[in-house]
Amino acid sequence: MRLQKFLLRYFPPGIALEYSQRGQVKTKHIDLLSLTPRTDIAELAEAIANKEPLVTKNVVNQLVESLSKLQAKLYDSNKHLFYKYKTLKAHLLPLTNVAIDKQGQRCITGSYDRTCKLWDIDSGQEVHTLEGHRNVVYAVSFNQPFCDKILTGSFDKTARLWSSETGECYHTLWGHSAEVVSVQFNPQSHLVATASMDNTARLYYMVTGQDVAVLEGHTREVVSLHFSNSGQQIITGSFDGTIGIWDTRTAKREGLLVGHSEEISNCLYNFDCSLIASSSMDKTAKIWDPRTMSCLTTITGHQDEILDIAFDYKGQRLATASGDATAMVWDVHSNCNVVAVMQGHSEEVSKVCFSPAGNQLLTASLDQTARLWNAETGICSQVLSGHKDDVFSCCFSYSGHVIITASKDNTCRIWR
Amino acid sequence: MPWNRRAVKSLDGFFTMGLLSILRKLRSSPEKELRILLLGLDNAGKTTLLKSLASEDIAHITPTQGFNIKSVQSEGFKLNVWDIGGQRKIRPYWRNYFENTDVLIYVIDSADRKRLEETGHELEELLMEEKLANVPLLVYANKQDLMHALPASEIAECLGLHTIKDRPWQIQACSATEGEGVKDGMEWVCKNVKKK
């Protein structure tokens, strides 16, 4: 066995050792979730070298260099100030959801005008208009990390799969009998999943567009879904107040998380899929153990419906956005104690996400602004204002240098 | 502590809503909740009517580029009213909103005699839509406060409302800016819902 190179993953911080063994190239991944700007890098490198036979004395210096690079990423994303860079105005009607590719070069916007548009972020130019849906394009998604395909979910009861390079529509995914409101590629990029107001979720083969399975069991609308990292499981959040856990190979429901008393607004896995978080109109969020199917913690504190949740990349913090005009950050590992309360919006906070490094929180609100907050102190660092109507969605690029906001005012704004 | 928005909501008498709330309003409205679609040509006064229903300030209203939704209480019903922009270029998108409509409200500028034919044509198209089949129709003959306004009876005549046989319909004279006649129309709406 011979170490060939170190590969870095910035968010969440991690390092991969690429080595050769009997002529084959293999990689070993090491997660460094506890890396912070204050970590002593020399000590950490020492610890890794002691544990990993691949890391010999003569490469420790290289390792230190690599770890410093990772650490630097955690620093610089803290102080960056965002300015409005471009306003994208080509939609005729309000926008719905947005997504950004891994490189931070292109973004996609869904709209009530029945199109999805692909934009070049640098130039602010429209690259493609994906036309074909016969009603509102509500859900949009890239196949991360490749981003050569786009998946759209529409109120016309179908989803469509497109090429992000040519704008060509590969497949129309039929089967749902009501609006498709959430779509996702599996991490391996060979399956896609759709969630619908017809109370079901569906799986399709990406390459052929063929219907693989119907996930039936919810008694009300399914509004949220997420694949696990392995792609073997999928979770679905429903207005029936439950979260389903499904095996994607058998399409059987393996478990049902029951406990919320009203509609689920979102459900997510943390980074290593050891936890599931859910949010509900019952003003609480819950953390679940997917193996035992039990609720570990119920998060209370919001005075109104919780409309969105987000984990940071490391899975150590959970953020909640609420109709009570606040967002809150919770420490996942200390029984979900409150870390920070973000007060300042004057209307419902409808979307929330962390910066990739995890030290900033981005919120979108019906008060026509998006805001950036220090995720540890709850102090508002920036108000992204300029939209003339409700801000419906927002997202960070993977590098943390670009923010996209989409609004009911028919425009999308790029901030850098 | 976060301040209590419930109190604010009740003061306003309506809810604004994010994407998720829009999904909740899309379907499966529980009993006593109605989905009402407000359509009509641009400048007919749809948004003014909506704001008047919600007892809001109507001083600064601009052409609707998309849609507005408000929930108001009336006669024991919660009315989720969708006001859709009426400009010519966005009329083809009206059918985005047809699904699960309980009542169609069509607003007409009674003083705009030049476009009476155009508005009649749009209404005719709407009444042929499969998704709006049998949906009760309320026509507001708006802007009755203007001097040249045609009376409701004459508008009904021009639009040929009397030939509608497949649904309950009503024409109501009103002035959204003065708030006159608006309530009467809504009372008819609540009395004529098909399923509840």
XYZ file of C-alpha atoms in Angstrom:
612
model
C 0.000 0.000 0.000
C 1.334 3.385 -0.976
C -0.175 6.766 -0.361
C -0.484 8.739 -3.565
C -2.234 11.956 -2.608
C -4.480 13.762 -0.183
C -7.887 14.824 -1.440
C -9.682 17.609 0.390
C -13.332 18.103 1.041
C -14.078 21.567 2.349
C -17.657 21.214 3.609
C -17.991 19.455 5.909
C -14.220 19.323 6.423
C -12.755 15.977 5.518
C -9.764 14.429 3.883
C -9.410 11.397 1.664
C -6.278 9.328 1.293
C -5.795 8.084 -2.219
C -3.515 5.050 -2.290
C -2.592 2.140 -4.479
C -2.938 -1.437 -3.444
C -1.868 -4.222 -5.774
C -2.110 -1.905 -8.728
C -5.574 -0.621 -7.811
C -6.291 2.957 -6.762
C -8.402 3.214 -3.627
C -9.510 5.992 -1.324
C -10.093 6.158 2.381
C -12.250 8.948 3.780
C -11.654 10.655 7.098
C -14.329 13.066 8.364
C -12.983 15.986 10.353
C -16.266 17.275 11.702
C -14.679 18.741 14.806
C -12.221 20.901 12.883
C -12.675 24.554 13.838
C -10.699 27.738 13.192
C -9.134 27.192 16.634
C -8.002 23.582 16.173
C -4.249 22.995 16.595
C -3.362 21.639 13.161
C 0.005 20.090 14.151
C -1.689 18.104 16.896
C -4.452 16.950 14.579
C -1.946 15.851 11.928
C -0.047 13.927 14.612
C -3.219 12.165 15.695
C -4.104 11.208 12.128
C -0.562 9.939 11.479
C -0.695 7.785 14.578
C -3.955 6.236 13.509
C -3.362 5.817 9.792
C -0.490 3.595 8.668
C -0.775 5.183 5.223
C 0.338 8.518 6.633
C 4.047 8.100 7.118
C 6.466 10.550 8.767
C 7.665 12.076 5.518
C 4.165 13.177 4.440
C 3.120 14.748 7.740
C 4.214 18.151 6.494
C 2.002 17.804 3.450
C -0.829 16.733 5.697
C -0.376 19.824 7.863
C -0.479 21.965 4.740
C -3.695 20.305 3.570
C -5.346 20.637 6.947
C -4.413 24.328 7.070
C -6.154 24.794 3.746
C -9.312 23.202 5.144
C -9.088 25.372 8.222
C -8.634 28.526 6.154
C -11.918 27.795 4.383
C -13.681 27.818 7.723
C -12.225 31.256 8.500
C -12.768 33.233 5.383
C -16.414 32.457 4.888
C -17.151 34.223 8.151
C -16.357 37.807 7.259
C -17.521 38.032 3.682
C -19.970 40.851 2.976
C -22.485 40.255 0.217
C -23.533 42.840 -2.354
C -26.244 42.639 -4.921
C -24.448 41.427 -8.019
C -27.242 40.863 -10.537
C -31.010 40.952 -10.748
C -32.390 38.294 -13.073
C -35.650 39.544 -14.530
C -36.766 37.198 -17.232
C -39.692 35.478 -15.562
C -43.173 36.760 -16.338
C -44.656 35.566 -13.066
C -43.525 34.857 -9.478
C -40.628 32.520 -8.795
C -40.887 29.404 -6.691
C -37.730 27.503 -5.797
C -34.089 27.909 -6.786
C -31.011 25.692 -6.852
C -27.358 26.332 -7.528
C -24.779 23.992 -9.045
C -21.801 22.693 -7.129
C -19.332 24.986 -8.885
C -21.409 28.048 -8.101
C -21.453 28.945 -11.794
C -25.054 28.299 -12.735
C -28.399 28.436 -10.994
C -31.930 27.379 -11.856
C -35.207 29.110 -11.064
C -38.726 27.697 -11.176
C -41.688 29.948 -11.888
C -45.436 30.350 -12.109
C -44.831 31.126 -15.804
C -44.417 27.330 -16.308
C -40.733 27.522 -17.133
C -37.504 26.736 -15.398
C -34.575 28.923 -16.383
C -30.896 28.125 -16.221
C -28.645 31.140 -15.569
C -24.964 31.845 -15.775
C -24.134 33.471 -12.467
C -21.085 35.454 -13.642
C -22.760 37.122 -16.570
C -26.340 37.064 -15.298
C -27.316 35.741 -18.729
C -30.023 33.202 -19.321
C -28.440 30.000 -20.652
C -31.577 27.947 -21.296
C -35.303 28.197 -20.785
C -36.708 24.762 -20.023
C -40.133 24.829 -21.602
C -42.676 22.041 -21.642
C -44.462 21.995 -18.318
C -48.109 22.930 -18.563
C -48.416 24.484 -15.149
C -46.324 26.079 -12.391
C -42.761 24.754 -12.050
C -42.489 24.386 -8.314
C -39.528 22.148 -7.474
C -36.095 22.353 -9.125
C -32.971 20.306 -8.515
C -29.510 19.580 -9.930
C -27.941 16.137 -9.751
C -25.179 17.021 -7.295
C -22.240 16.911 -7.600
C -22.215 16.418 -11.389
C -24.874 18.999 -12.203
C -25.203 17.919 -15.826
C -28.905 17.223 -15.334
C -31.875 19.119 -13.957
C -35.054 17.745 -12.463
C -38.235 19.844 -12.286
C -41.517 19.122 -10.507
C -44.669 20.853 -11.669
C -48.274 21.498 -10.743
C -49.060 19.802 -14.088
C -48.625 16.499 -12.163
C -45.412 15.526 -13.936
C -41.707 15.859 -13.333
C -39.219 16.381 -16.142
C -35.602 15.483 -16.553
C -33.426 17.868 -18.596
C -29.868 18.254 -19.782
C -28.274 21.263 -18.133
C -25.875 21.503 -21.050
C -28.285 21.615 -23.970
C -31.598 22.336 -22.251
C -33.066 19.274 -23.948
C -35.849 17.421 -22.126
C -34.806 13.774 -21.741
C -37.952 12.452 -20.098
C -41.333 13.402 -18.753
C -42.047 11.425 -15.606
C -45.729 10.520 -15.487
C -47.769 8.790 -12.839
C -48.795 11.289 -10.192
C -52.407 12.360 -10.048
C -51.740 15.730 -8.409
C -49.089 18.473 -8.163
C -45.442 17.381 -7.879
C -43.938 19.526 -5.124
C -40.572 18.006 -4.286
C -37.953 16.270 -6.442
C -34.519 14.844 -5.800
C -31.784 12.780 -7.470
C -30.279 9.996 -5.419
C -26.611 10.650 -4.544
C -25.494 8.033 -7.067
C -27.477 9.821 -9.781
C -29.332 6.841 -11.182
C -32.709 7.219 -9.453
C -34.946 10.221 -9.030
C -37.730 10.660 -6.516
C -40.847 12.830 -6.657
C -43.287 13.821 -3.924
C -46.831 14.802 -4.712
C -50.044 16.240 -3.375
C -51.626 12.881 -4.386
C -50.307 11.453 -1.054
C -47.579 9.368 -2.710
C -43.940 9.581 -3.644
C -42.522 7.869 -6.717
C -39.185 6.579 -7.894
C -37.988 6.580 -11.523
C -34.854 5.383 -13.261
C -32.911 8.415 -14.309
C -31.556 7.019 -17.562
C -34.785 5.600 -18.957
C -37.358 7.726 -17.142
C -39.135 4.494 -16.299
C -41.432 4.270 -13.299
C -39.737 2.088 -10.641
C -42.010 2.259 -7.630
C -44.825 4.070 -5.902
C -44.332 4.778 -2.223
C -47.851 4.456 -0.886
C -48.956 4.772 2.704
C -49.303 8.432 3.602
C -52.852 9.610 4.088
C -52.244 13.238 3.131
C -50.018 15.227 0.770
C -46.310 14.386 0.643
C -44.363 17.648 0.583
C -40.787 16.766 1.356
C -38.358 13.956 0.580
C -34.689 13.160 0.988
C -32.442 10.265 0.019
C -29.930 8.913 2.494
C -26.249 9.119 1.450
C -26.200 5.482 0.400
C -29.323 6.006 -1.660
C -30.836 2.927 -0.050
C -33.323 4.830 2.034
C -35.605 7.728 1.413
C -37.600 9.734 3.927
C -40.889 11.447 3.143
C -42.641 14.161 5.138
C -46.392 14.450 4.832
C -49.246 16.746 5.770
C -50.607 13.682 7.634
C -48.078 14.579 10.363
C -45.807 11.572 9.889
C -42.438 10.867 8.306
C -42.059 7.668 6.303
C -38.763 5.781 5.950
C -38.631 3.664 2.796
C -36.265 1.121 1.307
C -35.608 2.327 -2.245
C -34.924 -1.184 -3.577
C -38.085 -2.874 -2.331
C -40.230 0.306 -2.143
C -41.495 -0.985 1.190
C -41.987 1.279 4.132
C -39.506 0.336 6.840
C -40.753 2.734 9.415
C -43.072 5.544 10.266
C -42.126 8.347 12.611
C -45.242 9.327 14.507
C -45.386 12.101 17.070
C -46.150 15.425 15.436
C -49.715 16.575 15.875
C -49.949 18.620 12.671
C -48.598 18.794 9.111
C -44.901 18.160 8.479
C -43.208 21.061 6.718
C -39.812 19.470 6.113
C -37.706 16.436 7.045
C -33.981 15.889 6.608
C -31.072 13.592 7.346
C -27.970 14.963 9.026
C -24.594 14.629 7.288
C -23.894 10.984 8.148
C -27.570 9.964 8.169
C -27.420 8.985 11.831
C -30.260 11.374 12.644
C -33.468 12.613 11.051
C -34.911 16.025 11.841
C -38.496 17.042 11.143
C -40.451 20.268 11.480
C -44.157 20.721 11.831
C -47.044 23.151 11.907
C -47.484 22.007 15.522
C -44.725 24.576 16.373
C -42.167 21.897 17.236
C -39.270 20.205 15.523
C -38.116 16.700 16.394
C -34.891 14.739 16.176
C -35.293 11.024 15.467
C -33.039 7.997 15.556
C -33.610 6.235 12.218
C -32.452 2.853 13.547
C -34.791 2.641 16.510
C -37.457 4.862 14.859
C -37.771 6.757 18.112
C -37.945 10.437 18.863
C -34.804 11.586 20.685
C -35.734 15.222 21.298
C -38.666 17.527 20.777
C -37.636 21.113 20.146
C -40.033 23.667 21.570
C -39.695 27.422 21.791
C -41.272 28.813 18.653
C -44.605 30.515 19.082
C -45.898 29.667 15.640
C -45.638 27.020 12.938
C -42.151 25.835 11.988
C -41.933 26.189 8.229
C -38.426 25.008 7.437
C -35.375 23.397 9.000
C -31.752 22.958 8.001
C -28.757 21.082 9.343
C -25.329 22.612 9.017
C -22.943 20.565 6.858
C -21.430 18.898 9.900
C -24.804 17.926 11.316
C -24.034 19.568 14.648
C -26.486 22.435 14.448
C -30.114 22.544 13.443
C -31.835 25.754 12.361
C -35.580 26.314 12.442
C -37.617 28.990 10.632
C -40.995 29.954 11.937
C -44.174 31.874 11.316
C -43.366 33.768 14.512
C -40.894 35.833 12.426
C -37.823 34.320 14.056
C -35.279 31.651 13.257
C -33.464 29.669 15.918
C -30.310 27.572 16.024
C -30.083 24.467 18.216
C -27.154 22.354 19.356
C -27.969 18.869 18.121
C -25.541 17.089 20.433
C -26.494 18.758 23.691
C -30.110 17.687 23.753
C -30.982 20.541 21.402
C -30.316 23.504 23.632
C -30.883 26.903 22.059
C -27.692 28.366 20.640
C -29.123 31.538 19.129
C -32.387 33.317 18.389
C -32.551 35.391 15.214
C -34.912 38.300 15.722
C -35.406 41.088 13.224
C -37.689 39.928 10.439
C -41.103 41.527 10.604
C -42.947 38.675 8.897
C -42.936 34.897 8.630
C -39.507 33.332 8.003
C -40.187 30.730 5.341
C -36.750 29.359 4.434
C -33.522 28.827 6.297
C -30.053 27.491 5.437
C -26.530 27.516 6.822
C -23.455 28.817 5.063
C -21.237 25.876 4.056
C -18.775 26.589 6.871
C -21.703 26.693 9.251
C -21.017 30.013 10.908
C -23.687 32.011 9.125
C -27.390 31.494 8.790
C -29.403 32.695 5.802
C -33.138 33.320 6.158
C -35.837 34.284 3.641
C -38.921 36.106 4.782
C -42.223 37.487 3.649
C -40.995 40.900 4.821
C -39.303 41.169 1.382
C -35.784 40.655 2.749
C -33.319 37.855 3.228
C -30.961 38.164 6.166
C -27.590 36.809 7.224
C -26.940 36.054 10.858
C -24.049 34.938 12.972
C -25.134 31.378 13.704
C -23.584 31.379 17.174
C -24.678 34.767 18.496
C -27.892 35.413 16.572
C -26.646 38.875 15.586
C -27.831 39.984 12.167
C -24.789 40.701 10.032
C -26.560 41.760 6.846
C -29.997 42.529 5.472
C -30.278 41.586 1.800
C -32.971 44.028 0.739
C -34.282 45.133 -2.606
C -36.938 42.575 -3.480
C -40.339 44.186 -3.861
C -42.412 41.245 -2.643
C -42.149 38.113 -0.478
C -38.830 36.281 -0.700
C -39.863 32.671 -1.314
C -36.510 30.904 -1.406
C -32.794 31.335 -0.913
C -29.633 29.274 -1.122
C -25.871 29.372 -0.708
C -23.411 28.062 -3.249
C -21.176 25.233 -2.095
C -18.203 27.547 -1.716
C -20.281 30.011 0.276
C -19.442 32.936 -1.985
C -22.737 33.256 -3.801
C -26.267 33.640 -2.473
C -29.382 33.364 -4.613
C -32.757 34.735 -3.535
C -36.031 34.275 -5.422
C -39.134 36.328 -4.908
C -42.783 36.697 -5.652
C -41.759 39.944 -7.436
C -40.807 37.806 -10.497
C -37.070 38.360 -10.049
C -34.132 36.423 -8.749
C -31.149 38.176 -7.222
C -27.540 37.087 -7.089
C -25.446 38.328 -4.174
C -21.689 37.951 -3.901
C -38.528 36.412 23.282
C -39.989 36.235 19.784
C -42.968 38.520 19.545
C -46.336 37.023 19.068
C -47.498 37.218 15.489
C -50.896 35.778 16.219
C -51.900 39.110 17.636
C -50.668 40.899 14.552
C -52.416 38.468 12.256
C -55.741 39.029 13.901
C -55.280 42.786 13.631
C -54.685 42.529 9.910
C -57.460 40.040 9.453
C -55.531 38.161 6.776
C -52.446 36.041 6.241
C -49.688 36.527 3.774
C -48.004 33.278 2.918
C -44.854 31.580 1.785
C -44.533 28.704 -0.632
C -45.446 26.085 1.926
C -48.634 27.875 2.878
C -49.495 28.084 -0.800
C -49.284 24.291 -0.938
C -51.610 24.082 2.034
C -54.084 26.311 0.255
C -53.912 24.254 -2.937
C -56.208 21.449 -1.963
C -57.972 19.497 0.703
C -59.310 22.620 2.254
C -61.116 21.397 5.322
C -64.814 21.995 5.709
C -65.819 25.600 6.043
C -62.826 26.690 4.006
C -63.382 27.926 0.455
C -61.029 28.472 -2.434
C -62.132 31.512 -4.384
C -60.638 32.602 -7.662
C -60.768 36.296 -8.518
C -60.351 36.965 -12.242
C -61.032 39.765 -14.696
C -59.249 42.118 -17.097
C -56.412 44.336 -15.923
C -57.610 47.459 -14.128
C -60.968 45.858 -13.291
C -60.247 46.373 -9.584
C -59.535 42.826 -8.416
C -56.750 43.713 -5.999
C -58.697 46.688 -4.658
C -61.638 44.377 -4.091
C -59.401 41.865 -2.318
C -57.954 44.538 -0.068
C -61.365 45.977 0.589
C -62.520 42.502 1.661
C -59.581 42.305 4.058
C -60.279 45.863 5.303
C -56.881 47.050 4.152
C -55.563 50.331 2.839
C -56.345 50.630 -0.871
C -54.388 53.821 -1.541
C -51.349 52.338 -3.276
C -52.276 49.531 -5.597
C -50.172 48.713 -8.621
C -50.902 46.267 -11.461
C -50.563 42.702 -10.187
C -47.645 40.969 -11.897
C -48.443 37.616 -10.359
C -51.015 36.904 -7.721
C -52.148 37.833 -4.219
C -53.781 35.554 -1.698
C -55.729 36.599 1.343
C -57.840 34.740 3.830
C -60.912 36.428 5.219
C -63.719 35.282 7.475
C -67.277 35.581 6.254
C -70.506 33.913 7.351
C -68.599 31.274 9.289
C -66.455 30.415 6.275
C -62.763 30.996 5.836
C -62.415 32.354 2.347
C -59.035 31.870 0.695
C -59.220 34.409 -2.091
C -56.731 34.201 -4.980
C -56.418 37.448 -6.930
C -54.684 36.772 -10.249
C -53.138 39.481 -12.445
C -55.292 40.337 -15.473
C -52.885 41.816 -18.017
C -53.216 40.342 -21.461
C -49.799 38.670 -21.485
C -50.428 36.812 -18.248
C -54.033 35.761 -18.897
C -52.893 32.493 -20.489
C -51.572 31.575 -17.045
C -54.951 31.863 -15.354
C -55.426 28.143 -15.712
C -52.498 27.554 -13.349
C -54.977 28.358 -10.638
C -58.173 26.539 -11.724
C -57.734 23.341 -9.724
C -60.095 22.882 -6.745
C -61.857 26.208 -7.183
C -65.071 26.480 -5.153
C -66.304 29.800 -6.481
C -65.270 31.948 -9.435
C -65.549 35.697 -9.003
C -65.264 37.725 -12.185
C -64.659 41.442 -11.822
C -65.691 43.961 -14.452
C -64.889 47.659 -14.770
C -68.430 48.902 -15.409
C -67.149 52.224 -16.737
C -64.847 50.681 -19.339
C -67.431 50.354 -22.120
C -64.719 49.930 -24.768
C -63.529 46.667 -23.305
C -66.887 45.174 -22.444
C -66.642 42.894 -25.448
C -63.124 41.790 -24.505
C -64.101 41.013 -20.927
C -67.164 39.115 -22.141
C -64.972 37.060 -24.409
C -62.561 36.158 -21.591
C -65.466 35.164 -19.349
C -66.921 33.004 -22.084
C -63.601 31.163 -22.367
C -63.493 30.635 -18.616
C -66.971 29.150 -18.534
C -65.907 26.574 -21.093
C -62.992 25.365 -18.969
C -63.460 21.805 -17.822
C -61.820 22.427 -14.459
C -64.297 25.225 -13.731
C -67.354 23.230 -14.797
C -70.335 23.791 -12.498
C -68.368 26.224 -10.324
C -70.709 28.985 -9.118
C -70.039 32.363 -10.731
C -70.283 35.762 -9.127
C -69.805 38.773 -11.410
C -68.958 42.035 -9.692
C -70.028 45.032 -11.766
C -67.359 47.176 -10.141
C -66.717 50.940 -10.165
C -70.376 51.866 -9.825
C -69.171 55.084 -8.185
C -67.938 56.342 -11.578
C -70.246 58.539 -13.588
C -70.223 56.542 -16.790
C -70.695 53.187 -15.123
C -73.196 50.881 -16.776
C -75.779 49.436 -14.385
C -75.401 45.770 -13.487
C -78.512 44.786 -15.433
C -77.094 46.200 -18.640
C -73.790 44.413 -18.134
C -75.581 41.125 -17.521
C -77.392 41.697 -20.774
C -74.189 42.423 -22.725
C -72.440 39.360 -21.323
C -75.418 37.127 -21.947
C -75.369 35.893 -18.373
C -78.976 34.756 -18.700
C -77.907 31.981 -21.026
C -75.790 30.317 -18.315
C -77.578 27.127 -17.333
C -74.833 24.910 -15.950
C -74.115 26.713 -12.676
C -75.557 29.162 -10.183
C -74.610 32.718 -11.082
C -75.187 36.193 -9.776
C -74.289 39.716 -10.769
C -73.615 42.223 -8.038
C -73.136 45.960 -8.495
C -70.343 47.255 -6.318
C -67.721 49.867 -5.697
C -64.577 48.353 -4.227
C -63.133 51.768 -3.375
C -66.247 52.788 -1.446
C -66.774 49.278 -0.113
C -70.359 49.228 -1.376
C -71.960 45.999 -2.527
C -68.867 43.905 -1.793
C -70.298 42.253 1.315
C -73.581 41.419 -0.439
C -71.655 39.553 -3.101
C -69.726 37.549 -0.545
C -72.928 36.601 1.229
C -74.198 35.153 -2.050
C -70.922 33.251 -2.400
C -71.276 31.615 0.997
C -74.873 30.633 0.290
C -74.114 29.090 -3.064
C -71.125 26.884 -2.476
C -71.765 23.564 -4.105
C -70.392 20.958 -1.727
C -70.071 22.346 1.787
